[in-house]
Every structure is written in C-alpha cells, then in structure tokens.
PDB file of C-alpha atoms in Angstrom:
ATOM      1  CA  MET A 312      10.230  22.590  50.953  1.00  0.00           C
ATOM      2  CA  SER A 313      13.478  22.675  49.032  1.00  0.00           C
ATOM      3  CA  GLU A 314      14.316  19.088  49.851  1.00  0.00           C
ATOM      4  CA  SER A 315      12.217  16.353  48.631  1.00  0.00           C
ATOM      5  CA  VAL A 316       9.582  15.411  51.276  1.00  0.00           C
ATOM      6  CA  PHE A 317      10.007  11.785  50.428  1.00  0.00           C
ATOM      7  CA  THR A 318      13.783  12.109  51.172  1.00  0.00           C
ATOM      8  CA  ASP A 319      12.812  13.538  54.550  1.00  0.00           C
ATOM      9  CA  ALA A 320      10.021  11.239  55.155  1.00  0.00           C
ATOM     10  CA  THR A 321      11.950   8.023  54.435  1.00  0.00           C
ATOM     11  CA  LYS A 322      14.831   9.102  56.747  1.00  0.00           C
ATOM     12  CA  MET A 323      14.551   6.376  59.353  1.00  0.00           C
ATOM     13  CA  SER A 324      15.743   7.055  63.015  1.00  0.00           C
ATOM     14  CA  GLY A 325      19.056   5.654  64.163  1.00  0.00           C
ATOM     15  CA  ASP A 326      20.393   2.937  61.836  1.00  0.00           C
ATOM     16  CA  ARG A 327      17.180   2.590  59.829  1.00  0.00           C
ATOM     17  CA  ASN A 328      17.014   3.718  56.054  1.00  0.00           C
ATOM     18  CA  ALA A 329      14.492   3.535  53.436  1.00  0.00           C
ATOM     19  CA  GLU A 330      14.995  -0.107  52.694  1.00  0.00           C
ATOM     20  CA  ASP A 331      13.591  -0.900  56.162  1.00  0.00           C
ATOM     21  CA  ALA A 332      10.293   0.771  55.422  1.00  0.00           C
ATOM     22  CA  ILE A 333       7.133  -1.310  56.214  1.00  0.00           C
ATOM     23  CA  VAL A 334       4.789   1.354  55.013  1.00  0.00           C
ATOM     24  CA  VAL A 335       5.442   3.383  51.930  1.00  0.00           C
ATOM     25  CA  MET A 336       3.296   6.050  50.327  1.00  0.00           C
ATOM     26  CA  ARG A 337       4.441   7.585  47.003  1.00  0.00           C
ATOM     27  CA  GLY A 338       2.638  10.415  45.342  1.00  0.00           C
ATOM     28  CA  VAL A 339      -0.681   9.679  47.099  1.00  0.00           C
ATOM     29  CA  VAL A 340      -3.754  11.797  46.390  1.00  0.00           C
ATOM     30  CA  LYS A 341      -7.038  11.501  47.969  1.00  0.00           C
ATOM     31  CA  LYS A 342     -10.003  13.620  46.903  1.00  0.00           C
ATOM     32  CA  PHE A 343     -13.457  14.049  48.426  1.00  0.00           C
ATOM     33  CA  LYS A 344     -15.347  15.312  45.303  1.00  0.00           C
ATOM     34  CA  ASP A 345     -13.669  18.759  44.602  1.00  0.00           C
ATOM     35  CA  PHE A 346     -11.663  18.798  47.850  1.00  0.00           C
ATOM     36  CA  VAL A 347      -8.167  17.522  47.841  1.00  0.00           C
ATOM     37  CA  ALA A 348      -7.509  15.918  51.162  1.00  0.00           C
ATOM     38  CA  LEU A 349      -4.070  14.511  50.422  1.00  0.00           C
ATOM     39  CA  LYS A 350      -1.767  16.221  47.940  1.00  0.00           C
ATOM     40  CA  GLN A 351       1.095  14.134  46.524  1.00  0.00           C
ATOM     41  CA  ILE A 352       1.994  12.517  49.889  1.00  0.00           C
ATOM     42  CA  ASP A 353       5.336  10.738  50.085  1.00  0.00           C
ATOM     43  CA  PHE A 354       5.780   9.011  53.394  1.00  0.00           C
ATOM     44  CA  ALA A 355       7.381   6.048  55.015  1.00  0.00           C
ATOM     45  CA  VAL A 356       7.574   4.204  58.252  1.00  0.00           C
ATOM     46  CA  GLY A 357      10.435   1.994  59.319  1.00  0.00           C
ATOM     47  CA  ARG A 358      10.103  -1.151  61.180  1.00  0.00           C
ATOM     48  CA  GLN A 359       9.794  -0.734  64.883  1.00  0.00           C
ATOM     49  CA  GLU A 360       9.487   2.944  64.322  1.00  0.00           C
ATOM     50  CA  VAL A 361       7.080   5.150  66.078  1.00  0.00           C
ATOM     51  CA  VAL A 362       5.863   8.048  63.843  1.00  0.00           C
ATOM     52  CA  VAL A 363       3.606  10.666  65.304  1.00  0.00           C
ATOM     53  CA  VAL A 364       1.613  12.770  62.864  1.00  0.00           C
ATOM     54  CA  ILE A 365       0.396  16.325  64.139  1.00  0.00           C
ATOM     55  CA  GLY A 366      -1.205  19.317  62.564  1.00  0.00           C
ATOM     56  CA  PRO A 367      -4.273  21.446  62.666  1.00  0.00           C
ATOM     57  CA  SER A 368      -7.863  19.847  62.220  1.00  0.00           C
ATOM     58  CA  GLY A 369      -8.629  19.333  58.608  1.00  0.00           C
ATOM     59  CA  SER A 370      -4.913  18.874  57.663  1.00  0.00           C
ATOM     60  CA  GLY A 371      -5.303  15.349  56.349  1.00  0.00           C
ATOM     61  CA  LYS A 372      -3.801  13.464  59.207  1.00  0.00           C
ATOM     62  CA  SER A 373      -6.567  11.001  59.819  1.00  0.00           C
ATOM     63  CA  THR A 374      -7.149  10.589  55.960  1.00  0.00           C
ATOM     64  CA  LEU A 375      -3.519   9.625  55.624  1.00  0.00           C
ATOM     65  CA  ILE A 376      -3.665   6.660  58.158  1.00  0.00           C
ATOM     66  CA  ARG A 377      -7.108   5.658  56.850  1.00  0.00           C
ATOM     67  CA  CYS A 378      -5.657   5.225  53.471  1.00  0.00           C
ATOM     68  CA  ILE A 379      -2.978   2.992  54.732  1.00  0.00           C
ATOM     69  CA  ASN A 380      -5.403   0.191  55.468  1.00  0.00           C
ATOM     70  CA  ARG A 381      -7.945   1.155  52.734  1.00  0.00           C
ATOM     71  CA  LEU A 382     -10.630   2.609  55.095  1.00  0.00           C
ATOM     72  CA  GLU A 383     -10.273   5.314  52.432  1.00  0.00           C
ATOM     73  CA  GLU A 384      -9.417   4.644  48.832  1.00  0.00           C
ATOM     74  CA  HIS A 385      -6.669   6.792  47.459  1.00  0.00           C
ATOM     75  CA  ASP A 386      -7.091   8.257  44.044  1.00  0.00           C
ATOM     76  CA  GLN A 387      -3.654   8.419  42.782  1.00  0.00           C
ATOM     77  CA  GLY A 388      -0.073   6.983  43.867  1.00  0.00           C
ATOM     78  CA  GLU A 389       1.130   3.826  45.486  1.00  0.00           C
ATOM     79  CA  ILE A 390       0.672   2.572  49.003  1.00  0.00           C
ATOM     80  CA  ILE A 391       2.821  -0.607  49.970  1.00  0.00           C
ATOM     81  CA  VAL A 392       2.511  -2.303  53.392  1.00  0.00           C
ATOM     82  CA  ASP A 393       5.156  -4.932  54.129  1.00  0.00           C
ATOM     83  CA  GLY A 394       5.913  -5.400  50.504  1.00  0.00           C
ATOM     84  CA  THR A 395       2.418  -5.659  49.256  1.00  0.00           C
ATOM     85  CA  GLU A 396       0.880  -2.834  47.265  1.00  0.00           C
ATOM     86  CA  LEU A 397      -2.592  -1.716  48.229  1.00  0.00           C
ATOM     87  CA  THR A 398      -4.998  -2.271  45.196  1.00  0.00           C
ATOM     88  CA  THR A 399      -8.662  -2.733  44.658  1.00  0.00           C
ATOM     89  CA  ASP A 400      -8.338  -6.465  44.966  1.00  0.00           C
ATOM     90  CA  VAL A 401     -10.481  -7.495  47.914  1.00  0.00           C
ATOM     91  CA  LYS A 402      -7.996 -10.305  48.888  1.00  0.00           C
ATOM     92  CA  ASN A 403      -5.116  -7.966  48.766  1.00  0.00           C
ATOM     93  CA  ILE A 404      -7.061  -5.517  51.077  1.00  0.00           C
ATOM     94  CA  GLN A 405      -7.939  -8.240  53.568  1.00  0.00           C
ATOM     95  CA  GLU A 406      -4.233  -9.332  53.711  1.00  0.00           C
ATOM     96  CA  ILE A 407      -3.041  -5.825  54.497  1.00  0.00           C
ATOM     97  CA  ARG A 408      -5.821  -5.334  57.084  1.00  0.00           C
ATOM     98  CA  LYS A 409      -4.673  -8.348  58.919  1.00  0.00           C
ATOM     99  CA  GLU A 410      -1.340  -6.744  59.294  1.00  0.00           C
ATOM    100  CA  THR A 411      -2.437  -3.253  60.324  1.00  0.00           C
ATOM    101  CA  GLY A 412      -4.255  -2.800  63.539  1.00  0.00           C
ATOM    102  CA  MET A 413      -6.381   0.306  63.899  1.00  0.00           C
ATOM    103  CA  VAL A 414      -7.556   2.168  66.911  1.00  0.00           C
ATOM    104  CA  PHE A 415     -10.207   4.961  66.460  1.00  0.00           C
ATOM    105  CA  GLN A 416     -11.376   7.926  68.430  1.00  0.00           C
ATOM    106  CA  SER A 417     -14.485   6.057  69.343  1.00  0.00           C
ATOM    107  CA  PHE A 418     -14.038   2.436  70.846  1.00  0.00           C
ATOM    108  CA  ASN A 419     -16.291   0.606  68.544  1.00  0.00           C
ATOM    109  CA  LEU A 420     -16.739  -2.317  70.814  1.00  0.00           C
ATOM    110  CA  PHE A 421     -19.535  -4.724  70.572  1.00  0.00           C
ATOM    111  CA  PRO A 422     -21.994  -3.742  73.396  1.00  0.00           C
ATOM    112  CA  HIS A 423     -23.464  -7.203  73.708  1.00  0.00           C
ATOM    113  CA  LEU A 424     -20.138  -8.982  74.048  1.00  0.00           C
ATOM    114  CA  THR A 425     -17.990  -9.269  77.120  1.00  0.00           C
ATOM    115  CA  VAL A 426     -14.467  -7.700  77.033  1.00  0.00           C
ATOM    116  CA  LEU A 427     -13.070 -11.142  76.534  1.00  0.00           C
ATOM    117  CA  ASP A 428     -15.374 -11.893  73.516  1.00  0.00           C
ATOM    118  CA  ASN A 429     -14.643  -8.549  71.950  1.00  0.00           C
ATOM    119  CA  ILE A 430     -10.922  -9.305  71.830  1.00  0.00           C
ATOM    120  CA  SER A 431     -11.127 -12.910  70.934  1.00  0.00           C
ATOM    121  CA  LEU A 432     -13.739 -12.672  68.237  1.00  0.00           C
ATOM    122  CA  ALA A 433     -11.396 -11.518  65.331  1.00  0.00           C
ATOM    123  CA  PRO A 434      -8.648 -13.981  66.002  1.00  0.00           C
ATOM    124  CA  ARG A 435     -11.267 -16.949  65.895  1.00  0.00           C
ATOM    125  CA  GLN A 436     -13.221 -15.765  62.943  1.00  0.00           C
ATOM    126  CA  VAL A 437     -10.455 -14.252  60.798  1.00  0.00           C
ATOM    127  CA  ARG A 438      -7.406 -16.259  61.695  1.00  0.00           C
ATOM    128  CA  GLY A 439      -9.322 -19.445  62.691  1.00  0.00           C
ATOM    129  CA  MET A 440      -7.727 -19.565  66.154  1.00  0.00           C
ATOM    130  CA  PRO A 441      -9.437 -22.230  68.575  1.00  0.00           C
ATOM    131  CA  LYS A 442     -11.635 -20.603  71.215  1.00  0.00           C
ATOM    132  CA  ALA A 443      -9.351 -21.581  74.123  1.00  0.00           C
ATOM    133  CA  GLU A 444      -6.282 -20.252  72.405  1.00  0.00           C
ATOM    134  CA  ALA A 445      -8.035 -16.940  71.432  1.00  0.00           C
ATOM    135  CA  GLU A 446      -9.364 -16.549  75.079  1.00  0.00           C
ATOM    136  CA  GLU A 447      -5.948 -17.216  76.544  1.00  0.00           C
ATOM    137  CA  LEU A 448      -4.378 -14.571  74.105  1.00  0.00           C
ATOM    138  CA  SER A 449      -7.170 -12.077  75.016  1.00  0.00           C
ATOM    139  CA  ARG A 450      -6.406 -12.465  78.756  1.00  0.00           C
ATOM    140  CA  GLU A 451      -2.607 -11.940  78.036  1.00  0.00           C
ATOM    141  CA  LEU A 452      -3.335  -8.771  76.165  1.00  0.00           C
ATOM    142  CA  LEU A 453      -5.570  -7.446  78.949  1.00  0.00           C
ATOM    143  CA  GLU A 454      -2.654  -8.043  81.221  1.00  0.00           C
ATOM    144  CA  ARG A 455      -0.532  -6.144  78.820  1.00  0.00           C
ATOM    145  CA  VAL A 456      -2.880  -3.024  78.765  1.00  0.00           C
ATOM    146  CA  LYS A 457      -3.344  -3.419  82.536  1.00  0.00           C
ATOM    147  CA  ILE A 458      -6.954  -4.292  82.946  1.00  0.00           C
ATOM    148  CA  PRO A 459      -7.035  -8.137  83.386  1.00  0.00           C
ATOM    149  CA  GLU A 460      -9.852  -7.822  85.986  1.00  0.00           C
ATOM    150  CA  GLN A 461     -12.239  -6.396  83.251  1.00  0.00           C
ATOM    151  CA  ALA A 462     -12.359  -9.667  81.141  1.00  0.00           C
ATOM    152  CA  ASP A 463     -15.912 -10.633  81.939  1.00  0.00           C
ATOM    153  CA  LYS A 464     -17.631  -7.216  82.076  1.00  0.00           C
ATOM    154  CA  PHE A 465     -19.476  -5.613  79.168  1.00  0.00           C
ATOM    155  CA  PRO A 466     -18.279  -2.346  77.624  1.00  0.00           C
ATOM    156  CA  ALA A 467     -21.012  -0.171  79.250  1.00  0.00           C
ATOM    157  CA  GLN A 468     -19.529  -1.150  82.567  1.00  0.00           C
ATOM    158  CA  LEU A 469     -16.206   0.335  81.833  1.00  0.00           C
ATOM    159  CA  SER A 470     -14.835   3.749  81.872  1.00  0.00           C
ATOM    160  CA  GLY A 471     -13.867   5.522  78.438  1.00  0.00           C
ATOM    161  CA  GLY A 472     -10.096   4.878  79.227  1.00  0.00           C
ATOM    162  CA  GLN A 473     -10.686   1.164  79.871  1.00  0.00           C
ATOM    163  CA  GLN A 474     -12.794   0.869  76.787  1.00  0.00           C
ATOM    164  CA  GLN A 475     -10.092   2.291  74.630  1.00  0.00           C
ATOM    165  CA  ARG A 476      -7.537   0.025  76.197  1.00  0.00           C
ATOM    166  CA  VAL A 477      -9.835  -2.880  75.248  1.00  0.00           C
ATOM    167  CA  ALA A 478      -9.895  -1.431  71.761  1.00  0.00           C
ATOM    168  CA  ILE A 479      -6.195  -1.581  71.750  1.00  0.00           C
ATOM    169  CA  ALA A 480      -6.058  -5.122  73.025  1.00  0.00           C
ATOM    170  CA  ARG A 481      -8.500  -6.145  70.370  1.00  0.00           C
ATOM    171  CA  SER A 482      -6.316  -4.710  67.652  1.00  0.00           C
ATOM    172  CA  LEU A 483      -3.219  -6.466  69.034  1.00  0.00           C
ATOM    173  CA  ALA A 484      -5.131  -9.794  69.100  1.00  0.00           C
ATOM    174  CA  MET A 485      -4.707  -9.912  65.387  1.00  0.00           C
ATOM    175  CA  LYS A 486      -0.861  -9.886  65.864  1.00  0.00           C
ATOM    176  CA  PRO A 487      -0.436  -6.995  63.373  1.00  0.00           C
ATOM    177  CA  LYS A 488       2.842  -5.773  62.207  1.00  0.00           C
ATOM    178  CA  VAL A 489       1.855  -2.052  62.209  1.00  0.00           C
ATOM    179  CA  MET A 490      -0.612  -0.335  64.537  1.00  0.00           C
ATOM    180  CA  LEU A 491      -2.482   2.781  63.501  1.00  0.00           C
ATOM    181  CA  PHE A 492      -3.849   5.244  66.035  1.00  0.00           C
ATOM    182  CA  ASP A 493      -6.417   7.895  64.943  1.00  0.00           C
ATOM    183  CA  GLU A 494      -6.507  10.462  67.784  1.00  0.00           C
ATOM    184  CA  PRO A 495      -7.071   7.664  70.368  1.00  0.00           C
ATOM    185  CA  THR A 496      -7.471  10.013  73.334  1.00  0.00           C
ATOM    186  CA  SER A 497      -9.675  12.736  71.840  1.00  0.00           C
ATOM    187  CA  ALA A 498     -12.998  11.322  73.080  1.00  0.00           C
ATOM    188  CA  LEU A 499     -11.642  10.766  76.569  1.00  0.00           C
ATOM    189  CA  ASP A 500     -12.050  12.860  79.687  1.00  0.00           C
ATOM    190  CA  PRO A 501      -8.613  14.472  80.746  1.00  0.00           C
ATOM    191  CA  ASP A 502      -8.231  12.049  83.718  1.00  0.00           C
ATOM    192  CA  MET A 503      -8.380   9.034  81.456  1.00  0.00           C
ATOM    193  CA  ILE A 504      -5.864  10.143  78.814  1.00  0.00           C
ATOM    194  CA  ASN A 505      -2.751   9.162  80.522  1.00  0.00           C
ATOM    195  CA  GLU A 506      -3.914   5.583  81.047  1.00  0.00           C
ATOM    196  CA  VAL A 507      -4.328   5.111  77.336  1.00  0.00           C
ATOM    197  CA  LEU A 508      -1.139   6.837  76.440  1.00  0.00           C
ATOM    198  CA  ASP A 509       0.691   4.730  78.847  1.00  0.00           C
ATOM    199  CA  SER A 510      -0.469   1.612  77.137  1.00  0.00           C
ATOM    200  CA  ILE A 511       0.705   3.040  73.762  1.00  0.00           C
ATOM    201  CA  LYS A 512       4.077   3.947  75.368  1.00  0.00           C
ATOM    202  CA  GLN A 513       4.458   0.423  76.469  1.00  0.00           C
ATOM    203  CA  LEU A 514       3.814  -0.834  72.973  1.00  0.00           C
ATOM    204  CA  ALA A 515       6.645   1.563  71.706  1.00  0.00           C
ATOM    205  CA  ARG A 516       9.026   0.186  74.351  1.00  0.00           C
ATOM    206  CA  GLU A 517       8.192  -3.352  73.034  1.00  0.00           C
ATOM    207  CA  GLY A 518       9.078  -2.307  69.520  1.00  0.00           C
ATOM    208  CA  MET A 519       5.691  -2.131  67.839  1.00  0.00           C
ATOM    209  CA  THR A 520       5.643  -0.221  64.640  1.00  0.00           C
ATOM    210  CA  MET A 521       3.182   2.613  65.052  1.00  0.00           C
ATOM    211  CA  VAL A 522       1.761   5.623  63.361  1.00  0.00           C
ATOM    212  CA  VAL A 523      -0.145   7.946  65.837  1.00  0.00           C
ATOM    213  CA  VAL A 524      -2.276  10.870  65.025  1.00  0.00           C
ATOM    214  CA  THR A 525      -2.551  12.954  68.113  1.00  0.00           C
ATOM    215  CA  HIS A 526      -2.925  16.413  69.597  1.00  0.00           C
ATOM    216  CA  GLU A 527      -0.887  15.268  72.710  1.00  0.00           C
ATOM    217  CA  MET A 528       2.499  17.040  72.170  1.00  0.00           C
ATOM    218  CA  GLY A 529       4.058  15.819  75.335  1.00  0.00           C
ATOM    219  CA  PHE A 530       3.370  12.298  74.257  1.00  0.00           C
ATOM    220  CA  ALA A 531       4.753  13.029  70.746  1.00  0.00           C
ATOM    221  CA  ARG A 532       7.946  14.470  72.218  1.00  0.00           C
ATOM    222  CA  GLU A 533       8.467  11.503  74.582  1.00  0.00           C
ATOM    223  CA  VAL A 534       7.658   8.533  72.232  1.00  0.00           C
ATOM    224  CA  ALA A 535       8.138   9.508  68.709  1.00  0.00           C
ATOM    225  CA  ASP A 536      11.213   8.448  66.566  1.00  0.00           C
ATOM    226  CA  ARG A 537      10.031  11.073  64.076  1.00  0.00           C
ATOM    227  CA  VAL A 538       7.196  13.636  64.073  1.00  0.00           C
ATOM    228  CA  VAL A 539       5.420  14.623  60.843  1.00  0.00           C
ATOM    229  CA  PHE A 540       3.626  17.935  60.685  1.00  0.00           C
ATOM    230  CA  MET A 541       0.866  18.110  58.269  1.00  0.00           C
ATOM    231  CA  ALA A 542      -1.216  21.228  56.945  1.00  0.00           C
ATOM    232  CA  ASP A 543      -3.592  21.752  54.168  1.00  0.00           C
ATOM    233  CA  GLY A 544      -3.252  18.142  52.903  1.00  0.00           C
ATOM    234  CA  GLU A 545       0.584  18.216  52.723  1.00  0.00           C
ATOM    235  CA  ILE A 546       3.493  17.025  54.673  1.00  0.00           C
ATOM    236  CA  VAL A 547       5.164  20.247  55.605  1.00  0.00           C
ATOM    237  CA  GLU A 548       8.018  19.125  57.898  1.00  0.00           C
ATOM    238  CA  VAL A 549       9.508  15.980  59.198  1.00  0.00           C
ATOM    239  CA  GLY A 550      12.053  15.607  62.038  1.00  0.00           C
ATOM    240  CA  THR A 551      12.947  14.040  65.335  1.00  0.00           C
ATOM    241  CA  PRO A 552      10.972  15.407  68.264  1.00  0.00           C
ATOM    242  CA  THR A 553      13.899  17.744  69.262  1.00  0.00           C
ATOM    243  CA  GLU A 554      14.234  19.126  65.699  1.00  0.00           C
ATOM    244  CA  LEU A 555      10.544  19.730  65.069  1.00  0.00           C
ATOM    245  CA  PHE A 556       9.519  21.108  68.500  1.00  0.00           C
ATOM    246  CA  ASP A 557      12.598  22.994  69.293  1.00  0.00           C
ATOM    247  CA  SER A 558      13.777  24.271  66.007  1.00  0.00           C
ATOM    248  CA  PRO A 559      10.967  24.044  63.378  1.00  0.00           C
ATOM    249  CA  LYS A 560      12.159  25.321  60.020  1.00  0.00           C
ATOM    250  CA  GLU A 561       8.923  25.885  58.080  1.00  0.00           C
ATOM    251  CA  PRO A 562       6.647  28.985  58.883  1.00  0.00           C
ATOM    252  CA  ARG A 563       3.541  26.974  58.979  1.00  0.00           C
ATOM    253  CA  THR A 564       5.033  24.523  61.499  1.00  0.00           C
ATOM    254  CA  GLN A 565       6.285  27.547  63.643  1.00  0.00           C
ATOM    255  CA  LYS A 566       2.880  29.177  63.532  1.00  0.00           C
ATOM    256  CA  PHE A 567       1.121  25.837  64.633  1.00  0.00           C
ATOM    257  CA  LEU A 568       3.473  25.198  67.525  1.00  0.00           C
ATOM    258  CA  ALA A 569       3.387  28.727  68.746  1.00  0.00           C
ATOM    259  CA  GLN A 570      -0.359  28.356  69.096  1.00  0.00           C
ATOM    260  CA  ILE A 571      -0.428  25.284  71.067  1.00  0.00           C
ATOM    261  CA  LEU A 572       2.893  25.046  73.077  1.00  0.00           C
TER     262      LEU A 572
END
C-alpha cells in the first residue's frame, strides 16, 4: 500500500482518532519456525469500536487476535492494551487477560459444571467475587444473551448456538474492556449462526469494544465500524464496510470479495 497501514489502521470511526486506541500493535511479527504468520502488523482499535477482520484461511487473522491476549507470543514489535504493554511478565499477561474476553470457535465449557457455574467460576476465582454476587451476575448475563432458562443445565444439554452464547456470557462475566471473537460461528450449524450473531450485535449496540474474526460478510457489513482485510500475514486494506465491500482498492481484496460475494 502506498499509505502507511498504521495510518489507515489507526483511523478511528466518527470522532475517534489514534489517541483513543485501547489496543495498539506496532511492527508485530509472529513466526512459527520458518513460517512468518504476521508480517510487521500495525493495527489499532478505538474504544467502543467494532473492528471485523476478514480474509482467506491462513491469512493470519486468528493469530493476530490471539497475540492480543498472549495466547500466541509475538516475536517482534509492540502490543499495548489499555496503556499496558504486553511483555513476558506473568503478572502483566494476567492483567491484560482480565481486560480481554475471548470467544473461540469451540465453546470450551466445563462439561461437569452447570451453565451458571461455568459463568460464575472465573469472577469468583480470579476477581474474588462472592458466590451470591457472581451467580447474580451470571443470571443477568444469561438474560443478556437471551437464554436465562438454561442456567441449571449442563453444556451437553444445550444446542451449539446456546453453548456459544454461554461462552460469550462467561467472557462478559469478567467485565472485560475488549472482547475478541475468533470465528465464533464457524463450528455451528447454519440454523444456529444467527442467534450467536444477534448476541454479538447486541454487544455492539451497547458499546462494547470488539475485534471479530469472521467469514460472515453480512454481519461485517452491518456491525463493523471498520473492516480489516488480511492476506499472507499482512493487513492489505482497511476501510468502512461501504468502502471495503463496495469499492475495494487493493487487487487482493478485490479478488477475495469476488470469490465470496
């Protein structure tokens, strides 16, 4: 790209600017042995901004968001979350993970715990929240994701869509400042996808800061403040949904969208 990707990537929607960024990545490189998964990534997310990351399989999308909360350790560059730089210090990593909720493709619920216990466990153990308070919060979050009646069931008794909504509620229970979604609907049957996307849309309406890796282009168009297109471990193009979907500038973006739209 002729213009700095960091300039583009830190261009916040509306009144936002780079100083509003809650997540900043500068010159981030991630390698898996000889394979370079992320190549000099410059990326930023504004407070209350929804950034959707799209691109072909193997483009580095999931690696990018996994580096934000140290599920993957980056090899070069800086990652700063809410003013704290991500380093190898364990306390530093724990603090950042408290502020970044993560929802994966698989639900990762504890099968031997009820839905209520799955959600309330982390607030009790990590934040020291009293049991009664944690359970009250958990029930509020189940209302928020529209499955309050599932509180006393076990994960195996729920549909995939319901389990993913429990996973979202579990992440929200830690009261994060940023929510990261790694293809949250890819493991779901088609008839369950919308119920999960509706929960994520509701979070967007409530002002939650989010980074969402997804193949759901309709969702990206509807919810994103900015869309980031990745390919070959690089950020190729950044724009509003209208800019990127209707008038993509880069040949790799054009080719990708022509194949899927």
